[in-house]
Amino acid sequence: MYTELKYIKTTIPKEETILRCKIEDVLSFVSLDPANSDYAEIMRQVDAGELTIEPADE
Amino acid sequence: MSKARTLADYVGGGTTATEFDVLDGLTSTTAELNILDGVTSTAAELNHVDGVTSNVQTQLNAKAPLASPALTGTATAVNLTVSGDLVPSTPMSHRNIIINGAMGIAQRSSVAFAHDGTIAGYSEVDRYRLETDSLGEWDGTLTQHDMTSAELNTTGFAKALKLTTGTAESSIGSNDIAYITQKIEAQNLQHLQYGTASAKTVTLSFWVKTSVAGTYSVGLYKSDSSARNITATYTTTGTGWEYKTITFAGDTDATATIVNDNGEGLRLFWNLASGSTYDSSENTSWHNYANASFAGGHAQDGIITTASATFLLTGVQLELGSSATQFEHRSYGDELQRCMRYYETSNGNLWGYPITLQTGLTYRRCPIYFKVRKRSAPTTVTSSANVTVTGHQSVDIDGFTAYFDAIAQGNYCEVSYWTAYSEL
């Protein structure tokens, strides 16, 4: 369901990070909010070793 | 010769035999006759008890007084006009805890569930979701159904949620399960007072039509703190629309508290199929969650094991109290606003052009503002007719910004479509 996961970091207009991925093959941006059900499920799968997230470019 | 005539002859005087004949056949005692002593009622007044077959006072005692009657049963009336205040114990408006109970809002396009190992997701009809586990073959669709005139006549609803099985599951294994659910936000459920001695009873009502007759289960699941759940069963004939009502007691257990936040508070679910792992024991009262009772009582798996089988649902209402009331119809616009808290889309229309390139920056930015504040910072999707969206930023409950690399892709760019969702 979740593929091509990568953190995206931006600095303008403010420094922030978001999670870019494909959900059912659709490019999506997932807020790093524990109440976001996608983020919660992704982190559950990461913790279970089923998913990995590519770190943000420096 | 009658005894009266003999008596008249004996007494003589002014009493006639006819007058004494009136006493002929009299069996009453003096005491019984004396009961009439002092009676002032007229014959017409005494005739008012004509036809009385039981104690009048007992009957009167059973009647409600005009002043401040305390009715204990269900009162019915053809019409009711109230000149003073009407104070019901359950709400007269905003009764329905369920969003999109009439299935009228369908912001997504037709939803098909391919068998890709994980079969779960939101349906074409807003707020309703399919959940499955361990199905090895099944695929199908979850769409909005347009009611025929006859169906509208029967149910009073113009739309329904329709699950259609494509490829059937050949058999239901012990760990298989499939159900349709609506997850209800916790802060909308605090008035149920779960976890306290005052926990409220709720009643679920819905119209259902299944192509396979049998016994199905429906239930509530609470995930907060200690997980709890309760189920009930209903039967369908497999021949047409049927109206069902089910009452669930309030959960007074100390662990039943629904945390007052924007997370999932309760999950209302209709089971479609369940293996023995999930339906091996009944669960008609609230208790700590156990797999074995999640679908307690569910018996008919045919919707999932029969190609082209259908399960239709509409008129879903969950309300306080032990009786189902008439469905609370809300306007399309009102219901759409409620749905947009969880899912909002630009509906395929051109949204806008990005703000002019700032000096020294290579990106163009297109701010997007939601019509309805989201439950949480959402997941966002955009598409553009002529460029690739580089990224999203400042994604929050009120909107987000899509940005493009104008140097790499040219200055002309647009957001032609966006979606934001913060489903439970």
XYZ file of N, CA, C and O in Angstrom, chain B residues 22-203:
728
model
N -95.773 -5.746 43.248
C -94.424 -5.258 42.927
C -93.376 -6.014 43.739
O -92.249 -6.214 43.298
N -93.755 -6.446 44.920
C -92.816 -7.153 45.788
C -92.678 -8.625 45.434
O -91.825 -9.327 45.992
N -93.519 -9.068 44.494
C -93.495 -10.490 44.123
C -92.115 -10.878 43.581
O -91.579 -10.212 42.683
N -91.545 -11.888 44.102
C -90.223 -12.366 43.648
C -89.049 -11.699 44.358
O -87.900 -12.030 44.100
N -89.323 -10.747 45.245
C -88.245 -10.048 45.951
C -87.473 -11.013 46.848
O -88.071 -11.777 47.603
N -86.145 -11.000 46.744
C -85.328 -11.878 47.584
C -84.358 -11.107 48.457
O -83.650 -11.687 49.266
N -84.245 -9.810 48.225
C -83.267 -9.009 48.973
C -83.622 -8.957 50.440
O -84.805 -8.992 50.819
N -82.558 -8.826 51.254
C -82.783 -8.666 52.676
C -83.032 -7.199 52.980
O -82.792 -6.318 52.135
N -83.455 -6.955 54.154
C -83.675 -5.570 54.582
C -82.374 -4.778 54.495
O -82.346 -3.641 54.032
N -81.282 -5.412 54.932
C -79.989 -4.721 54.902
C -79.579 -4.345 53.481
O -79.048 -3.253 53.236
N -79.870 -5.267 52.582
C -79.528 -4.969 51.180
C -80.380 -3.829 50.639
O -79.889 -2.960 49.904
N -81.657 -3.841 51.000
C -82.530 -2.756 50.541
C -82.110 -1.426 51.162
O -82.165 -0.368 50.521
N -81.634 -1.499 52.392
C -81.258 -0.266 53.083
C -80.009 0.390 52.497
O -79.705 1.538 52.822
N -79.277 -0.330 51.675
C -78.121 0.288 50.990
C -78.569 1.487 50.176
O -77.843 2.461 49.995
N -79.815 1.391 49.691
C -80.343 2.493 48.872
C -80.744 3.688 49.717
O -81.012 4.775 49.161
N -80.734 3.494 51.012
C -81.136 4.592 51.898
C -80.151 5.746 51.756
O -78.936 5.567 51.906
N -80.656 6.871 51.447
C -79.811 8.048 51.317
C -79.313 8.303 49.913
O -78.692 9.326 49.648
N -79.562 7.384 49.004
C -79.114 7.608 47.619
C -79.921 8.730 47.001
O -81.153 8.714 47.067
N -79.224 9.679 46.433
C -79.919 10.804 45.802
C -79.737 10.814 44.294
O -80.244 11.687 43.601
N -78.914 9.876 43.793
C -78.653 9.850 42.353
C -79.926 9.549 41.585
O -80.793 8.817 42.065
N -79.993 10.102 40.426
C -81.122 9.805 39.556
C -80.841 8.494 38.830
O -79.700 7.980 38.814
N -81.891 7.974 38.238
C -81.723 6.756 37.457
C -80.728 6.973 36.319
O -79.902 6.107 35.997
N -80.772 8.168 35.716
C -79.849 8.457 34.596
C -78.397 8.429 35.073
O -77.497 7.915 34.385
N -78.205 8.970 36.295
C -76.849 8.988 36.825
C -76.376 7.572 37.147
O -75.230 7.202 36.864
N -77.277 6.775 37.744
C -76.894 5.390 38.031
C -76.629 4.610 36.748
O -75.780 3.712 36.710
N -77.340 4.959 35.678
C -77.151 4.255 34.405
C -75.769 4.507 33.797
O -75.363 3.832 32.840
N -75.054 5.483 34.318
C -73.711 5.735 33.785
C -72.751 4.590 34.063
O -71.685 4.499 33.458
N -73.094 3.735 34.991
C -72.230 2.572 35.239
C -72.682 1.371 34.406
O -72.148 0.269 34.552
N -73.619 1.602 33.522
C -74.067 0.525 32.637
C -72.890 0.014 31.786
O -72.169 0.810 31.181
N -72.697 -1.244 31.798
C -71.633 -1.820 30.984
C -70.299 -1.933 31.679
O -69.353 -2.530 31.138
N -70.199 -1.373 32.893
C -68.929 -1.478 33.626
C -68.692 -2.937 34.017
O -69.590 -3.591 34.534
N -67.478 -3.438 33.717
C -67.217 -4.858 33.965
C -66.153 -5.100 35.032
O -65.861 -6.238 35.369
N -65.546 -3.999 35.538
C -64.570 -4.212 36.599
C -64.534 -2.975 37.486
O -65.163 -1.951 37.173
N -63.781 -3.072 38.533
C -63.734 -2.020 39.546
C -63.423 -0.663 38.926
O -62.377 -0.471 38.302
N -64.377 0.276 39.124
C -64.220 1.595 38.513
C -63.030 2.354 39.103
O -62.256 2.981 38.386
N -62.858 2.273 40.415
C -61.765 3.005 41.042
C -60.409 2.473 40.572
O -59.469 3.238 40.319
N -60.326 1.144 40.444
C -59.072 0.563 39.961
C -58.752 1.086 38.572
O -57.604 1.415 38.252
N -59.818 1.180 37.770
C -59.589 1.701 36.416
C -59.163 3.157 36.449
O -58.268 3.575 35.706
N -59.801 3.934 37.306
C -59.442 5.351 37.386
C -58.001 5.530 37.861
O -57.271 6.403 37.386
N -57.611 4.674 38.814
C -56.242 4.783 39.332
C -55.191 4.512 38.256
O -54.046 4.958 38.351
N -55.577 3.742 37.240
C -54.628 3.393 36.180
C -54.523 4.479 35.112
O -53.701 4.388 34.207
N -55.380 5.489 35.235
C -55.367 6.561 34.230
C -54.414 7.671 34.637
O -54.254 7.977 35.821
N -53.752 8.278 33.607
C -52.844 9.394 33.877
C -53.658 10.640 34.183
O -54.682 10.894 33.536
N -53.233 11.407 35.170
C -53.944 12.653 35.464
C -53.677 13.695 34.386
O -52.676 13.623 33.670
N -54.551 14.655 34.256
C -54.323 15.738 33.305
C -53.137 16.590 33.737
O -52.347 17.054 32.915
N -53.006 16.768 35.046
C -51.917 17.605 35.566
C -50.676 16.751 35.824
O -50.721 15.795 36.595
N -49.595 17.092 35.151
C -48.288 16.447 35.369
C -48.324 14.929 35.322
O -47.858 14.250 36.249
N -48.879 14.355 34.295
C -48.891 12.884 34.223
C -47.468 12.358 34.054
O -46.649 12.965 33.369
N -47.178 11.238 34.690
C -45.872 10.592 34.560
C -46.069 9.296 33.771
O -46.348 8.248 34.353
N -45.973 9.380 32.471
C -46.200 8.213 31.624
C -44.975 7.311 31.679
O -43.841 7.782 31.612
N -45.199 6.029 31.800
C -44.073 5.100 31.923
C -43.876 4.247 30.676
O -42.867 3.575 30.538
N -44.837 4.249 29.779
C -44.708 3.453 28.561
C -44.480 4.336 27.354
O -44.086 5.497 27.473
N -44.666 3.791 26.189
C -44.522 4.544 24.945
C -45.864 5.154 24.575
O -46.840 4.439 24.349
N -45.924 6.467 24.555
C -47.164 7.158 24.222
C -47.253 7.364 22.719
O -46.252 7.679 22.073
N -48.407 7.162 22.167
C -48.618 7.424 20.748
C -49.799 8.358 20.596
O -50.710 8.357 21.418
N -49.749 9.158 19.572
C -50.831 10.106 19.337
C -50.907 10.401 17.852
O -49.895 10.316 17.140
N -52.092 10.706 17.379
C -52.246 11.068 15.972
C -51.607 12.423 15.726
O -50.826 12.621 14.809
N -51.912 13.373 16.576
C -51.304 14.693 16.517
C -50.980 15.129 17.933
O -51.634 14.700 18.890
N -50.012 15.997 18.051
C -49.643 16.483 19.375
C -49.290 17.962 19.269
O -48.398 18.341 18.520
N -50.033 18.775 19.977
C -49.734 20.197 20.026
C -49.335 20.549 21.445
O -50.073 20.249 22.386
N -48.175 21.140 21.586
C -47.665 21.475 22.914
C -47.686 22.991 23.066
O -47.092 23.709 22.267
N -48.387 23.451 24.088
C -48.473 24.902 24.271
C -47.333 25.423 25.144
O -47.009 26.595 25.108
N -46.706 24.528 25.920
C -45.592 24.957 26.768
C -44.282 24.384 26.269
O -44.104 24.154 25.067
N -43.353 24.136 27.160
C -42.032 23.606 26.789
C -42.100 22.108 26.527
O -42.823 21.373 27.197
N -41.334 21.653 25.574
C -41.193 20.224 25.303
C -39.753 19.855 25.663
O -38.807 20.353 25.057
N -39.581 19.000 26.644
C -38.231 18.685 27.146
C -37.996 17.184 27.048
O -38.250 16.445 27.999
N -37.521 16.696 25.900
C -37.270 15.261 25.757
C -35.960 14.854 26.421
O -35.055 15.681 26.580
N -35.857 13.604 26.798
C -34.619 13.138 27.429
C -33.539 12.860 26.395
O -32.364 12.781 26.716
N -33.934 12.654 25.150
C -32.964 12.491 24.071
C -33.175 13.614 23.062
O -34.276 14.164 22.963
N -32.144 13.962 22.310
C -32.233 15.131 21.422
C -33.298 14.969 20.333
O -33.526 13.874 19.833
N -33.919 16.090 19.996
C -34.879 16.061 18.884
C -34.192 16.371 17.564
O -34.709 16.043 16.507
N -33.075 17.050 17.619
C -32.310 17.324 16.407
C -30.868 16.908 16.661
O -30.458 16.715 17.800
N -30.123 16.773 15.590
C -28.743 16.293 15.688
C -28.695 14.977 16.451
O -27.783 14.731 17.238
N -29.722 14.168 16.242
C -29.779 12.896 16.965
C -28.794 11.893 16.405
O -28.237 11.080 17.136
N -28.644 11.922 15.094
C -27.882 10.854 14.450
C -26.382 11.061 14.615
O -25.808 12.031 14.112
N -25.756 10.149 15.325
C -24.315 10.216 15.551
C -23.554 9.871 14.271
O -22.410 10.287 14.072
N -24.187 9.123 13.390
C -23.556 8.675 12.148
C -23.527 9.808 11.123
O -24.505 10.549 10.977
N -22.430 9.938 10.415
C -22.315 10.904 9.321
C -22.629 10.181 8.014
O -22.182 9.058 7.791
N -23.414 10.840 7.189
C -23.759 10.294 5.875
C -24.584 9.003 5.986
O -24.425 8.077 5.197
N -25.487 8.984 6.934
C -26.334 7.804 7.132
C -27.232 7.515 5.946
O -27.618 6.364 5.726
N -27.564 8.550 5.184
C -28.424 8.368 4.009
C -27.625 8.031 2.755
O -28.204 7.870 1.678
N -26.313 7.931 2.893
C -25.412 7.527 1.806
C -25.440 8.497 0.627
O -25.128 8.125 -0.502
N -25.812 9.739 0.881
C -25.949 10.687 -0.214
C -24.642 11.305 -0.688
O -24.550 11.793 -1.811
N -23.618 11.314 0.170
C -22.356 11.969 -0.188
C -21.370 10.917 -0.693
O -21.074 9.939 -0.004
N -20.869 11.132 -1.899
C -19.907 10.191 -2.494
C -18.865 11.014 -3.238
O -18.967 11.238 -4.441
N -17.864 11.489 -2.506
C -16.852 12.354 -3.117
C -15.809 11.580 -3.911
O -15.178 12.129 -4.813
N -15.625 10.323 -3.557
C -14.644 9.533 -4.295
C -15.312 8.919 -5.517
O -16.533 8.768 -5.558
N -14.481 8.532 -6.464
C -15.033 7.809 -7.605
C -15.224 6.352 -7.195
O -14.864 5.945 -6.100
N -15.821 5.586 -8.074
C -16.116 4.189 -7.778
C -14.890 3.478 -7.223
O -13.795 3.575 -7.764
N -15.088 2.763 -6.142
C -13.958 2.132 -5.465
C -13.990 0.624 -5.695
O -14.969 -0.048 -5.379
N -12.921 0.148 -6.282
C -12.781 -1.297 -6.488
C -11.627 -1.792 -5.641
O -10.577 -1.148 -5.547
N -11.832 -2.909 -5.019
C -10.791 -3.506 -4.186
C -10.205 -4.707 -4.920
O -10.842 -5.751 -5.011
N -9.003 -4.511 -5.458
C -8.336 -5.625 -6.108
C -7.726 -6.500 -5.040
O -7.415 -6.037 -3.937
N -7.569 -7.748 -5.355
C -6.942 -8.600 -4.365
C -5.428 -8.467 -4.468
O -4.789 -9.034 -5.337
N -4.883 -7.669 -3.566
C -3.441 -7.432 -3.599
C -2.811 -7.753 -2.251
O -1.765 -7.241 -1.906
N -3.491 -8.557 -1.494
C -2.953 -8.929 -0.194
C -3.520 -8.106 0.937
O -3.701 -8.583 2.039
N -3.797 -6.842 0.660
C -4.415 -5.986 1.665
C -5.681 -5.403 1.064
O -5.614 -4.585 0.159
N -6.799 -5.833 1.545
C -8.065 -5.352 1.001
C -8.737 -4.531 2.078
O -9.382 -5.050 2.977
N -8.550 -3.227 1.993
C -9.160 -2.332 2.963
C -9.125 -0.930 2.394
O -8.257 -0.600 1.596
N -10.067 -0.133 2.778
C -10.061 1.242 2.327
C -11.447 1.836 2.338
O -12.436 1.143 2.554
N -11.471 3.158 2.107
C -12.736 3.868 2.112
C -13.492 3.646 0.818
O -12.905 3.443 -0.242
N -14.799 3.700 0.939
C -15.671 3.412 -0.189
C -15.942 4.676 -0.989
O -15.547 5.778 -0.606
N -16.649 4.496 -2.090
C -17.112 5.650 -2.863
C -17.994 6.541 -1.992
O -17.964 7.762 -2.097
N -18.772 5.939 -1.127
C -19.643 6.684 -0.220
C -18.829 7.153 0.987
O -18.174 6.340 1.648
N -18.865 8.434 1.257
C -18.026 9.001 2.317
C -18.267 8.359 3.672
O -19.403 8.045 4.038
N -17.188 8.207 4.421
C -17.151 7.781 5.812
C -17.276 6.265 6.015
O -17.136 5.790 7.132
N -17.586 5.522 4.967
C -17.730 4.069 5.115
C -16.502 3.374 4.547
O -16.016 3.722 3.466
N -16.063 2.388 5.274
C -14.798 1.744 4.952
C -14.959 0.224 4.983
O -15.716 -0.318 5.793
N -14.263 -0.429 4.107
C -14.211 -1.890 4.121
C -12.932 -2.326 4.825
O -11.855 -1.796 4.552
N -13.072 -3.263 5.729
C -11.907 -3.857 6.394
C -11.954 -5.366 6.178
O -13.023 -5.981 6.300
N -10.832 -5.934 5.842
C -10.757 -7.394 5.694
C -9.438 -7.873 6.274
O -8.496 -7.099 6.465
N -9.395 -9.140 6.523
C -8.127 -9.730 6.924
C -8.095 -11.179 6.446
O -9.105 -11.896 6.562
N -6.978 -11.540 5.887
C -6.669 -12.931 5.519
C -7.459 -13.480 4.342
O -7.382 -14.672 4.064
N -8.248 -12.662 3.662
C -8.947 -13.183 2.488
C -7.909 -13.501 1.409
O -7.034 -12.687 1.118
N -8.049 -14.658 0.791
C -7.037 -15.087 -0.156
C -7.394 -14.883 -1.608
O -6.525 -14.866 -2.477
N -8.681 -14.714 -1.895
C -9.103 -14.612 -3.289
C -10.035 -13.439 -3.564
O -10.128 -12.959 -4.673
N -10.767 -12.994 -2.578
C -11.891 -12.069 -2.787
C -11.465 -10.761 -3.436
O -10.428 -10.186 -3.113
N -12.283 -10.271 -4.339
C -12.223 -8.876 -4.743
C -13.638 -8.402 -4.990
O -14.578 -9.200 -5.115
N -13.804 -7.089 -5.033
C -15.155 -6.554 -5.204
C -15.156 -5.049 -5.217
O -14.100 -4.414 -5.298
N -16.341 -4.478 -5.140
C -16.486 -3.023 -5.183
C -17.372 -2.555 -4.047
O -18.201 -3.308 -3.526
N -17.185 -1.296 -3.691
C -17.994 -0.669 -2.648
C -18.407 0.687 -3.198
O -17.620 1.637 -3.216
N -19.624 0.769 -3.676
C -20.059 1.901 -4.473
C -21.345 2.520 -3.941
O -21.987 1.984 -3.039
N -21.707 3.657 -4.541
C -22.980 4.295 -4.211
C -24.051 3.765 -5.160
O -23.888 3.796 -6.380
N -25.136 3.299 -4.603
C -26.227 2.701 -5.373
C -27.371 3.699 -5.510
O -27.803 4.296 -4.520
N -27.844 3.883 -6.736
C -29.027 4.718 -6.967
C -30.272 3.868 -6.779
O -30.479 2.884 -7.502
N -31.116 4.255 -5.862
C -32.324 3.484 -5.584
C -33.326 3.626 -6.729
O -33.488 4.709 -7.305
N -34.005 2.549 -7.019
C -35.109 2.620 -7.976
C -36.292 3.305 -7.301
O -36.301 3.499 -6.075
N -37.273 3.645 -8.088
C -38.468 4.265 -7.528
C -39.120 3.348 -6.497
O -39.580 3.802 -5.439
N -39.132 2.074 -6.788
C -39.731 1.118 -5.844
C -38.925 1.054 -4.546
O -39.490 0.967 -3.448
N -37.591 1.120 -4.671
C -36.749 1.082 -3.471
C -36.913 2.362 -2.646
O -36.944 2.317 -1.410
N -37.025 3.478 -3.347
C -37.270 4.745 -2.657
C -38.605 4.691 -1.924
O -38.739 5.138 -0.783
N -39.584 4.124 -2.585
C -40.916 4.006 -1.985
C -40.873 3.167 -0.719
O -41.514 3.470 0.287
N -40.081 2.121 -0.742
C -40.007 1.212 0.412
C -39.220 1.808 1.563
O -39.644 1.744 2.719
N -38.077 2.407 1.234
C -37.146 2.813 2.289
C -37.192 4.293 2.630
O -36.835 4.674 3.746
N -37.542 5.111 1.648
C -37.472 6.556 1.863
C -36.097 7.132 1.590
O -35.835 8.290 1.898
N -35.233 6.338 0.976
C -33.873 6.799 0.695
C -33.554 6.678 -0.796
O -33.927 5.681 -1.433
N -32.835 7.671 -1.315
C -32.519 7.707 -2.737
C -31.176 7.054 -3.061
O -30.889 6.757 -4.221
N -30.362 6.853 -2.040
C -29.030 6.272 -2.251
C -28.762 5.174 -1.229
O -29.364 5.151 -0.151
N -27.834 4.322 -1.567
C -27.406 3.267 -0.636
C -25.937 2.968 -0.874
O -25.371 3.305 -1.923
N -25.328 2.347 0.105
C -23.969 1.820 -0.028
C -24.095 0.381 -0.513
O -24.886 -0.389 0.040
N -23.341 0.038 -1.543
C -23.493 -1.297 -2.122
C -22.145 -1.998 -2.231
O -21.232 -1.503 -2.896
N -22.032 -3.120 -1.574
C -20.853 -3.975 -1.743
C -21.216 -5.092 -2.710
O -22.254 -5.749 -2.543
N -20.387 -5.267 -3.713
C -20.598 -6.337 -4.687
C -19.358 -7.212 -4.759
O -18.243 -6.705 -4.947
N -19.551 -8.470 -4.593
C -18.429 -9.392 -4.706
C -18.136 -9.692 -6.171
O -19.052 -9.963 -6.953
N -16.868 -9.593 -6.534
C -16.439 -9.980 -7.867
C -15.996 -11.432 -7.828
O -16.777 -12.357 -7.999
N -14.715 -11.606 -7.529
C -14.206 -12.962 -7.302
C -14.528 -13.382 -5.876
O -14.167 -12.685 -4.924
N -15.201 -14.482 -5.742
C -15.617 -14.935 -4.411
C -14.487 -15.667 -3.703
O -13.613 -16.265 -4.348
N -14.508 -15.576 -2.384
C -13.611 -16.394 -1.563
C -14.178 -17.815 -1.564
O -15.364 -18.011 -1.278
N -13.369 -18.791 -1.909
C -13.921 -20.144 -2.050
C -14.400 -20.714 -0.727
O -15.372 -21.483 -0.681
N -13.742 -20.323 0.358
C -14.214 -20.725 1.683
C -13.643 -19.763 2.707
O -12.629 -19.107 2.449
N -14.301 -19.677 3.843
C -13.856 -18.761 4.889
C -12.984 -19.518 5.873
O -13.440 -20.429 6.574
N -11.715 -19.140 5.907
C -10.788 -19.761 6.846
C -10.976 -19.210 8.239
O -11.671 -18.211 8.450
N -10.348 -19.817 9.191
C -10.568 -19.428 10.581
C -10.168 -17.979 10.847
O -10.777 -17.296 11.678
N -9.174 -17.469 10.147
C -8.706 -16.106 10.402
C -9.274 -15.076 9.439
O -8.861 -13.911 9.445
N -10.204 -15.484 8.586
C -10.776 -14.555 7.615
C -11.832 -13.677 8.278
O -12.613 -14.142 9.109
N -11.871 -12.440 7.859
C -12.935 -11.552 8.318
C -13.117 -10.437 7.304
O -12.159 -10.039 6.619
N -14.343 -9.965 7.179
C -14.646 -8.829 6.311
C -15.821 -8.083 6.921
O -16.802 -8.695 7.344
N -15.672 -6.772 6.997
C -16.785 -5.971 7.530
C -16.742 -4.561 6.982
O -15.693 -4.057 6.578
N -17.911 -3.937 6.952
C -18.050 -2.530 6.583
C -18.151 -1.752 7.876
O -18.841 -2.169 8.812
N -17.479 -0.613 7.925
C -17.447 0.125 9.189
C -17.519 1.620 8.977
O -17.170 2.131 7.912
N -18.015 2.299 9.984
C -17.830 3.748 10.084
C -17.176 4.015 11.426
O -17.690 3.619 12.476
N -16.034 4.689 11.381
C -15.324 5.055 12.603
C -15.807 6.437 13.043
O -15.864 7.358 12.232
N -16.122 6.549 14.315
C -16.723 7.782 14.836
C -15.711 8.504 15.718
O -15.077 7.899 16.587
N -15.563 9.806 15.463
C -14.569 10.594 16.181
C -14.910 10.679 17.669
O -16.055 10.932 18.058
N -13.899 10.515 18.496
C -14.103 10.378 19.945
C -14.773 11.592 20.566
O -15.642 11.453 21.428
N -14.385 12.782 20.136
C -14.946 13.962 20.800
C -16.412 14.184 20.439
O -17.067 15.026 21.047
N -16.923 13.435 19.487
C -18.353 13.504 19.177
C -19.162 12.489 19.975
O -20.362 12.326 19.744
N -18.503 11.787 20.897
C -19.173 10.706 21.623
C -19.159 10.897 23.136
O -19.579 10.005 23.876
N -18.697 12.043 23.579
C -18.559 12.234 25.023
C -19.897 12.198 25.745
O -19.982 11.828 26.926
N -20.964 12.584 25.028
C -22.290 12.595 25.674
C -22.809 11.186 25.959
O -23.808 11.033 26.659
N -22.136 10.168 25.454
C -22.529 8.793 25.784
C -22.091 8.420 27.204
O -22.570 7.431 27.749
N -21.166 9.186 27.752
C -20.719 9.018 29.150
C -20.197 7.610 29.425
O -20.400 7.076 30.520
N -19.566 7.009 28.430
C -19.018 5.669 28.636
C -17.943 5.695 29.717
O -17.201 6.661 29.856
N -17.894 4.625 30.468
C -16.939 4.554 31.558
C -17.471 5.137 32.853
O -16.752 5.185 33.845
N -18.727 5.587 32.847
C -19.350 6.104 34.073
C -20.640 5.330 34.329
O -21.143 4.618 33.452
N -21.170 5.520 35.528
C -22.414 4.835 35.879
C -23.589 5.359 35.057
O -24.654 4.726 35.010
N -23.391 6.517 34.423
C -24.469 7.118 33.636
C -24.359 6.811 32.140
O -25.014 7.468 31.327
N -23.543 5.841 31.779
C -23.345 5.520 30.355
C -24.688 5.312 29.659
O -25.577 4.640 30.178
N -24.801 5.910 28.489
C -26.091 5.962 27.801
C -26.312 4.769 26.860
O -25.399 4.319 26.166
N -27.547 4.330 26.839
C -27.982 3.335 25.862
C -28.117 4.011 24.500
O -28.554 5.162 24.405
N -27.734 3.303 23.458
C -27.907 3.831 22.102
C -28.672 2.812 21.264
O -28.642 1.605 21.542
N -29.368 3.322 20.277
C -30.112 2.439 19.380
C -29.664 2.671 17.944
O -29.582 3.808 17.479
